[in-house]
Coordinates of C-alpha atoms in Angstrom, one line a residue:
M1 CA -107.0 82.8 -263.3
L2 CA -107.3 80.1 -260.6
E3 CA -104.2 78.3 -259.2
Q4 CA -104.8 74.7 -260.3
R5 CA -104.4 72.9 -256.9
T6 CA -105.6 75.4 -254.4
G7 CA -108.4 76.8 -256.5
K8 CA -107.5 80.3 -255.3
T9 CA -107.1 83.4 -257.6
L10 CA -103.7 84.3 -258.8
T11 CA -102.7 88.0 -258.8
S12 CA -101.1 88.6 -262.2
E13 CA -101.3 91.1 -265.0
S14 CA -101.0 88.4 -267.6
D15 CA -103.1 85.3 -268.1
Q16 CA -100.3 83.8 -270.1
A17 CA -97.9 84.4 -267.1
A18 CA -100.4 82.6 -264.8
Q19 CA -100.6 79.7 -267.2
L20 CA -96.8 79.5 -267.4
Y21 CA -96.7 79.5 -263.6
G22 CA -99.0 76.5 -263.5
D23 CA -96.8 74.7 -266.1
A24 CA -93.7 75.5 -264.1
L25 CA -95.3 74.0 -260.9
D26 CA -95.8 70.7 -262.7
L27 CA -92.2 70.8 -263.8
I28 CA -91.0 71.6 -260.3
L29 CA -93.1 68.9 -258.7
G30 CA -92.0 66.4 -261.3
S31 CA -88.3 67.4 -260.9
E32 CA -88.3 67.8 -264.6
S33 CA -86.4 70.0 -267.0
G34 CA -87.4 73.6 -267.8
A35 CA -88.9 75.0 -264.6
A36 CA -86.5 77.9 -264.3
E37 CA -86.9 78.9 -267.9
T38 CA -90.7 78.7 -267.7
L39 CA -90.8 80.9 -264.6
D40 CA -88.4 83.4 -266.3
R41 CA -90.9 83.6 -269.2
A42 CA -93.7 84.2 -266.7
L43 CA -91.7 86.9 -264.9
A44 CA -90.9 88.6 -268.2
L45 CA -94.6 88.9 -268.9
D46 CA -95.4 90.1 -265.3
K47 CA -92.3 91.3 -263.3
N48 CA -94.5 91.7 -260.2
F49 CA -95.9 88.2 -260.1
A50 CA -95.2 87.2 -256.5
L51 CA -95.9 83.4 -256.7
A52 CA -93.8 83.0 -259.8
A53 CA -90.9 84.9 -258.1
A54 CA -91.2 82.7 -255.0
A55 CA -91.2 79.5 -257.1
R56 CA -88.2 80.8 -259.0
Y57 CA -86.4 81.3 -255.6
Y58 CA -87.4 77.7 -254.7
V59 CA -85.7 76.4 -257.9
A60 CA -82.7 78.7 -257.7
N61 CA -82.0 77.8 -254.0
D62 CA -82.4 74.1 -254.7
V63 CA -79.7 74.0 -257.3
G64 CA -77.5 76.6 -255.6
E65 CA -77.7 79.5 -258.1
P66 CA -75.4 82.3 -256.9
D67 CA -78.1 85.0 -257.4
A68 CA -81.0 83.1 -255.8
T69 CA -81.7 85.7 -253.2
G70 CA -82.6 88.2 -255.9
Y71 CA -85.7 86.1 -256.6
R72 CA -86.6 86.0 -252.9
D73 CA -86.4 89.7 -252.6
L74 CA -88.5 90.1 -255.7
A75 CA -91.1 87.7 -254.3
Q76 CA -91.3 89.5 -251.0
R77 CA -91.7 93.0 -252.7
A78 CA -94.3 91.7 -255.1
A79 CA -96.2 90.0 -252.3
L80 CA -97.0 93.4 -250.8
T81 CA -99.5 94.1 -253.5
A82 CA -100.8 90.5 -253.8
S83 CA -103.7 88.9 -252.1
D84 CA -103.6 87.7 -248.5
W85 CA -103.2 84.0 -249.4
E86 CA -100.4 84.8 -251.8
R87 CA -98.5 86.9 -249.2
E88 CA -98.9 84.0 -246.8
H89 CA -97.7 81.5 -249.4
V90 CA -94.6 83.6 -250.1
E91 CA -93.9 84.1 -246.4
V92 CA -94.2 80.4 -245.6
L93 CA -92.3 79.1 -248.6
V94 CA -89.4 81.5 -248.2
G95 CA -89.4 80.8 -244.4
L96 CA -89.2 77.0 -245.0
I97 CA -86.3 77.6 -247.3
D98 CA -84.4 80.1 -245.2
E99 CA -85.4 79.2 -241.6
P100 CA -87.1 75.8 -241.7
G101 CA -87.1 75.2 -238.0
A102 CA -88.7 78.5 -237.1
T103 CA -91.3 78.2 -239.9
R104 CA -92.6 74.7 -239.3
E105 CA -95.6 75.5 -237.1
K106 CA -96.6 78.4 -239.3
A107 CA -96.4 76.1 -242.4
E108 CA -98.5 73.5 -240.7
A109 CA -101.1 76.1 -239.8
Y110 CA -101.1 77.5 -243.3
L111 CA -101.7 74.0 -244.8
R112 CA -104.7 73.4 -242.6
E113 CA -106.3 76.5 -244.2
T114 CA -104.9 75.9 -247.7
P115 CA -104.5 72.1 -248.0
G116 CA -104.0 72.2 -251.8
D117 CA -100.7 74.1 -251.7
L118 CA -98.6 71.2 -252.8
L119 CA -95.4 73.3 -253.3
V120 CA -95.4 74.4 -249.6
M121 CA -96.4 70.9 -248.6
S122 CA -93.5 69.4 -250.5
Q123 CA -91.0 71.8 -249.0
L124 CA -92.4 71.2 -245.5
A125 CA -92.1 67.4 -246.0
G126 CA -88.5 67.8 -247.3
T127 CA -87.7 69.9 -244.2
L128 CA -89.2 67.2 -241.9
F129 CA -87.3 64.4 -243.7
F130 CA -84.1 66.3 -242.8
Y131 CA -84.9 67.9 -239.5
G132 CA -88.0 66.0 -238.2
G133 CA -86.2 63.7 -235.8
P134 CA -87.3 60.2 -234.7
T135 CA -91.0 60.8 -235.4
K136 CA -90.6 62.2 -238.9
L137 CA -91.9 59.2 -240.8
E138 CA -95.4 59.3 -239.2
T139 CA -95.4 63.1 -239.2
V140 CA -94.8 63.4 -243.0
L141 CA -97.2 60.7 -243.9
G142 CA -99.9 62.4 -241.7
I143 CA -99.3 65.8 -243.5
F144 CA -100.0 64.2 -246.9
E145 CA -102.9 62.1 -245.7
A146 CA -104.6 65.2 -244.4
A147 CA -104.7 66.6 -247.9
E148 CA -105.9 63.4 -249.6
S149 CA -109.5 64.6 -249.8
V150 CA -108.4 67.7 -251.7
L151 CA -105.5 66.4 -253.9
G152 CA -106.3 62.7 -254.1
D153 CA -106.4 62.6 -257.9
D154 CA -103.3 64.8 -258.5
W155 CA -100.4 62.9 -259.9
A156 CA -97.8 65.0 -258.0
F157 CA -99.6 64.5 -254.8
L158 CA -100.0 60.7 -255.3
A159 CA -96.3 60.4 -255.9
R160 CA -95.5 62.2 -252.7
L161 CA -98.1 60.3 -250.7
G162 CA -96.7 57.1 -252.1
F163 CA -93.1 58.1 -251.2
A164 CA -94.1 59.0 -247.6
A165 CA -96.0 55.7 -247.3
S166 CA -93.0 53.8 -248.6
E167 CA -90.7 55.5 -246.0
A168 CA -93.2 54.5 -243.4
G169 CA -92.9 50.8 -244.5
Q170 CA -96.3 50.6 -246.3
Y171 CA -94.8 49.2 -249.5
Q172 CA -97.9 47.7 -251.1
R173 CA -100.0 50.9 -250.7
A174 CA -97.0 53.0 -251.7
R175 CA -96.4 51.1 -254.9
Q176 CA -100.1 51.4 -256.0
L177 CA -99.9 55.2 -255.4
I178 CA -96.6 55.7 -257.2
E179 CA -97.5 53.6 -260.2
R180 CA -100.8 55.5 -260.5
A181 CA -98.9 58.7 -260.5
L182 CA -96.5 57.4 -263.2
Q183 CA -99.5 56.3 -265.4
M184 CA -100.8 59.9 -265.2
R185 CA -97.4 61.6 -265.8
P186 CA -94.9 59.0 -266.9
Q187 CA -92.1 61.6 -267.6
A188 CA -92.0 62.7 -263.9
L189 CA -88.5 62.2 -262.5
Y190 CA -89.9 62.6 -258.9
S191 CA -92.2 59.7 -259.4
I192 CA -89.7 57.3 -261.0
H193 CA -87.3 58.2 -258.2
A194 CA -90.0 57.4 -255.6
L195 CA -90.5 53.9 -257.1
A196 CA -86.7 53.3 -257.3
H197 CA -86.5 54.1 -253.5
L198 CA -89.3 51.6 -252.8
L199 CA -87.6 48.9 -254.8
H200 CA -84.2 49.6 -253.1
D201 CA -85.9 49.2 -249.7
E202 CA -87.4 45.9 -250.8
G203 CA -84.0 44.7 -252.1
A204 CA -85.3 44.4 -255.7
A205 CA -82.2 45.6 -257.5
E206 CA -82.8 43.6 -260.7
E207 CA -86.4 44.8 -261.0
S208 CA -85.3 48.4 -260.3
A209 CA -82.5 48.3 -262.9
T210 CA -84.9 47.0 -265.6
L211 CA -87.5 49.7 -264.7
L212 CA -85.0 52.5 -264.7
R213 CA -83.3 51.4 -267.9
D214 CA -86.7 51.3 -269.7
W215 CA -87.7 54.6 -268.3
L216 CA -84.4 56.3 -269.3
A217 CA -84.7 54.9 -272.8
K218 CA -88.1 56.7 -273.2
H219 CA -87.5 59.9 -271.2
E220 CA -83.8 60.6 -270.9
D221 CA -83.7 63.3 -273.5
T222 CA -86.5 65.4 -271.9
A223 CA -85.3 64.6 -268.4
R224 CA -81.6 65.4 -268.8
A225 CA -81.7 68.8 -267.1
G226 CA -84.2 67.8 -264.5
Q227 CA -83.2 68.3 -260.8
M228 CA -83.3 64.6 -260.0
F229 CA -81.7 63.3 -263.3
G230 CA -78.4 62.6 -261.6
H231 CA -80.1 60.9 -258.7
V232 CA -82.1 58.6 -260.9
H233 CA -78.9 57.5 -262.5
W234 CA -77.5 57.1 -259.0
H235 CA -80.3 54.6 -258.3
L236 CA -79.4 52.7 -261.4
A237 CA -75.7 52.8 -260.5
L238 CA -76.6 51.4 -257.1
D239 CA -78.7 48.7 -258.7
E240 CA -75.7 47.7 -260.9
W241 CA -73.4 47.8 -257.9
Q242 CA -75.7 45.5 -256.0
M243 CA -75.9 43.1 -258.9
G244 CA -72.1 42.8 -259.0
E245 CA -71.6 45.1 -262.0
R246 CA -69.3 47.4 -260.0
D247 CA -67.2 48.8 -262.8
A248 CA -70.3 49.7 -264.8
A249 CA -71.8 51.3 -261.6
M250 CA -68.7 53.4 -261.0
R251 CA -68.7 54.6 -264.6
R252 CA -72.4 55.6 -264.4
Y253 CA -71.8 57.4 -261.0
L254 CA -68.9 59.4 -262.5
E255 CA -70.8 60.3 -265.7
F256 CA -74.1 61.3 -264.1
S257 CA -74.0 61.5 -260.3
A258 CA -70.6 62.9 -259.1
P259 CA -70.5 66.5 -257.9
A260 CA -68.9 67.5 -261.2
T261 CA -71.6 66.0 -263.4
T262 CA -74.9 65.8 -261.5
T263 CA -78.0 68.0 -262.0
C264 CA -78.9 67.7 -258.3
G265 CA -78.8 70.3 -255.6
P266 CA -76.0 70.3 -252.9
I267 CA -77.6 68.1 -250.3
L268 CA -78.7 65.3 -252.7
T269 CA -75.3 65.5 -254.4
L270 CA -73.6 64.9 -251.1
A271 CA -75.9 62.0 -250.3
D272 CA -75.2 60.4 -253.7
C273 CA -71.5 60.7 -253.8
G274 CA -71.1 59.9 -250.0
G275 CA -73.5 56.9 -250.2
F276 CA -71.9 55.5 -253.3
L277 CA -68.2 55.8 -252.4
L278 CA -68.7 54.6 -248.9
R279 CA -70.6 51.5 -250.1
E280 CA -67.7 50.8 -252.5
Y281 CA -65.2 51.1 -249.7
L282 CA -67.1 48.9 -247.4
K283 CA -67.4 46.2 -250.1
S284 CA -63.8 46.4 -251.4
G285 CA -61.9 47.4 -248.3
Q286 CA -59.7 49.5 -250.6
P287 CA -59.7 53.3 -250.1
L288 CA -59.8 55.5 -253.1
P289 CA -58.4 59.1 -253.1
L290 CA -61.2 61.7 -253.3
R291 CA -61.5 63.6 -256.5
D292 CA -61.2 67.4 -256.6
D293 CA -65.0 67.8 -257.2
V294 CA -65.8 65.7 -254.1
L295 CA -63.3 67.7 -252.0
A296 CA -64.8 71.0 -253.2
H297 CA -68.3 69.7 -252.4
I298 CA -67.3 68.9 -248.9
E299 CA -66.3 72.5 -248.4
R300 CA -69.6 73.6 -249.9
V301 CA -71.6 71.8 -247.2
W302 CA -69.1 72.1 -244.4
G303 CA -71.0 74.7 -242.5
M304 CA -73.7 72.1 -241.8
I305 CA -71.3 69.4 -240.5
G306 CA -73.1 69.3 -237.1
H307 CA -76.2 67.7 -238.7
P308 CA -76.1 63.9 -238.6
F309 CA -77.0 63.6 -242.3
I310 CA -74.1 65.8 -243.3
A311 CA -71.8 64.2 -240.8
L312 CA -72.6 60.7 -242.1
H313 CA -71.9 61.5 -245.7
V314 CA -68.9 63.8 -245.3
A315 CA -67.2 61.4 -242.8
G316 CA -68.2 58.6 -245.1
L317 CA -66.3 60.3 -247.9
Y318 CA -63.2 60.7 -245.8
A319 CA -63.5 57.1 -244.7
S320 CA -63.8 55.9 -248.3
A321 CA -60.4 57.5 -248.9
G322 CA -58.9 56.2 -245.7
D323 CA -58.4 59.8 -244.6
L324 CA -58.1 59.7 -240.8
A325 CA -57.1 63.4 -240.7
G326 CA -60.3 64.3 -242.5
L327 CA -62.3 62.2 -240.0
E328 CA -60.5 64.0 -237.1
R329 CA -61.4 67.3 -238.7
C330 CA -65.0 66.2 -238.8
A331 CA -65.0 65.2 -235.1
K332 CA -63.4 68.5 -234.0
A333 CA -65.8 70.6 -236.0
I334 CA -68.8 68.7 -234.6
A335 CA -67.5 68.9 -231.0
D336 CA -67.7 72.7 -231.4
T337 CA -71.5 72.7 -232.3
P338 CA -74.2 73.1 -229.7
A339 CA -74.8 70.2 -227.4
G340 CA -77.8 68.0 -228.1
P341 CA -79.0 64.8 -229.9
N342 CA -77.7 65.9 -233.3
R343 CA -74.2 66.5 -232.0
D344 CA -74.2 63.2 -230.1
T345 CA -75.4 61.2 -233.1
S346 CA -72.9 63.0 -235.5
L347 CA -70.0 62.3 -233.2
K348 CA -71.0 58.6 -232.9
L349 CA -71.2 58.2 -236.7
V350 CA -67.7 59.8 -237.1
S351 CA -66.2 57.8 -234.3
A352 CA -67.6 54.5 -235.8
L353 CA -66.2 55.4 -239.2
S354 CA -62.8 56.4 -237.7
D355 CA -62.6 53.1 -235.8
Y356 CA -63.5 51.2 -239.0
V357 CA -60.8 52.8 -241.0
S358 CA -58.3 52.2 -238.2
G359 CA -59.2 48.5 -238.0
Q360 CA -60.8 48.8 -234.6
F361 CA -63.9 47.0 -235.8
P362 CA -65.2 45.8 -232.4
H363 CA -65.2 49.3 -231.1
S364 CA -67.0 50.5 -234.3
V365 CA -69.7 47.9 -233.7
Q366 CA -70.0 48.9 -230.1
T367 CA -70.5 52.6 -231.0
L368 CA -73.1 51.9 -233.7
A369 CA -75.0 49.6 -231.2
T370 CA -75.7 52.7 -229.1
L371 CA -77.6 54.3 -231.9
S372 CA -81.3 53.6 -231.2
R373 CA -83.9 53.2 -234.0
G374 CA -85.1 56.7 -233.2
A375 CA -81.6 58.1 -233.5
R376 CA -81.1 56.4 -236.8
I377 CA -84.3 57.8 -238.2
G378 CA -83.3 61.2 -236.9
I379 CA -80.1 61.2 -239.0
G380 CA -82.3 62.6 -241.7
G381 CA -82.9 61.7 -245.3
S382 CA -84.6 58.5 -246.4
H383 CA -84.4 54.8 -245.6
V384 CA -81.4 54.8 -247.9
E385 CA -79.4 56.5 -245.1
R386 CA -80.5 54.1 -242.5
I387 CA -79.5 51.2 -244.7
L388 CA -76.1 52.8 -245.2
V389 CA -75.5 52.8 -241.4
D390 CA -76.7 49.1 -241.4
L391 CA -74.1 48.3 -244.0
L392 CA -71.4 49.9 -242.0
E393 CA -72.5 48.0 -238.9
Q394 CA -72.7 44.7 -240.8
S395 CA -69.3 45.1 -242.4
A396 CA -67.7 46.1 -239.1
T397 CA -69.3 43.1 -237.4
A398 CA -68.0 40.7 -240.2
R399 CA -64.5 42.1 -240.0
A400 CA -64.5 42.0 -236.2

C-alpha cells in the first residue's frame, strides 16, 4: 500500500494496518481524538510496522506518556527491516523529537528528497517555531512553500501553510488557505486553532468567539480528547477575556485549559496557563496564588528554564502570583545556563517581570526596550507570545 502523501510504499504485513496508519496520520495532523488508539490497532495487526511505531512515539511524546520511549525503541528496531525511506523517516522524526537542534539539517535535506512527508515537515516547523531564532518566520514559511507543488490540495498542508503565512503577517492569504482547509475537513482542531490565532493577531475577539462557539457546538463531542482541545478553549477564553467577560473566561480556563484539565502537551499547557494568568494579573493588578496543578507543571518544565519561551511563561506565572522569590529562583537558574542570546533574553524577561511586580515600572520598561524585534521573535512560539511581551511593556509604561 502507498503512503497517502509521499506516494511511497509502506512496509507492513497487513493492508488493514497500513490503512489504519493513514487514518491515524489524519487524526494526528488534525490534532483530533483517537490517533493513539488507531495506531495501537495498527501495531496489534503488525507489531513490526516501523512508521506506525514512530507515529505512536510522536503522539506519546507530545502528551507526555510515561512509557513513550518504548514506542521509539520499537520504531528503531522495526526500521532495520523496513525500506530505505522508512528508515530515514524514523531516524529524522525521532531525531527531531529527541535532538531537534542536531537533526535540523538532516530533516531539511530529507524533505528536499521526500517533500510529501507532512509529519516530518510539521515536526520540523514546530521545532523551528521554538528554536528557530529571529529568522524563524521566513524559514518556516519557506519550508511549507517548497512543498506546495506536491501537497497543495491537502487539507492538513493547507492549514499549516496558512498558519505559517499568518505568523509571517500575510493575513489575507492565510485566511483563504485556512478556510479552505476547514471546508475540506471541518472537524480538524489544528485548522480551527490556526484561524483563531489569525483572528487574535488581527484583534478580532468577537468574530473569533462566534467562530469558536459555533465550531464547538458542532464538533466538541468528537474533539474532546484531541490534543488541541484545551488550547481551542483557551482561545475562546482569551476572546471572552478581551471582550470584558473575565469571570466567564476564568471559568473556561479552569475547566478546559489549566494543567489539571487540559488535553494539551506540556509546552502548550505552560503557554496557555502562563499566558492567561499573566494577562489577568496585568489587567487587574491583583496577584492570585498559584494552584497546585500550576506549581506541579512548573516543576515539570523546569529543566528547560534557560529557553526564553519557558522563562517567559514560568516567570509570568510567578509574577501573576506576586512571587518575587519564585522570580529570583528563575533568575538564578537561568544565570547558570550557557552564555548566549537565549540566556540574555531570558534574564531580561525575568528582570522585567520582577521589576513590574516590585513596582519599579520605569526600569521594567527600560529593560524591555532593549529587546529587539529579532530577540522577541526568538523567544519562540507564535505571535501570541510577542503580544504578551507587548502587553507587559504597555502595562509597565502606563503604570510608570
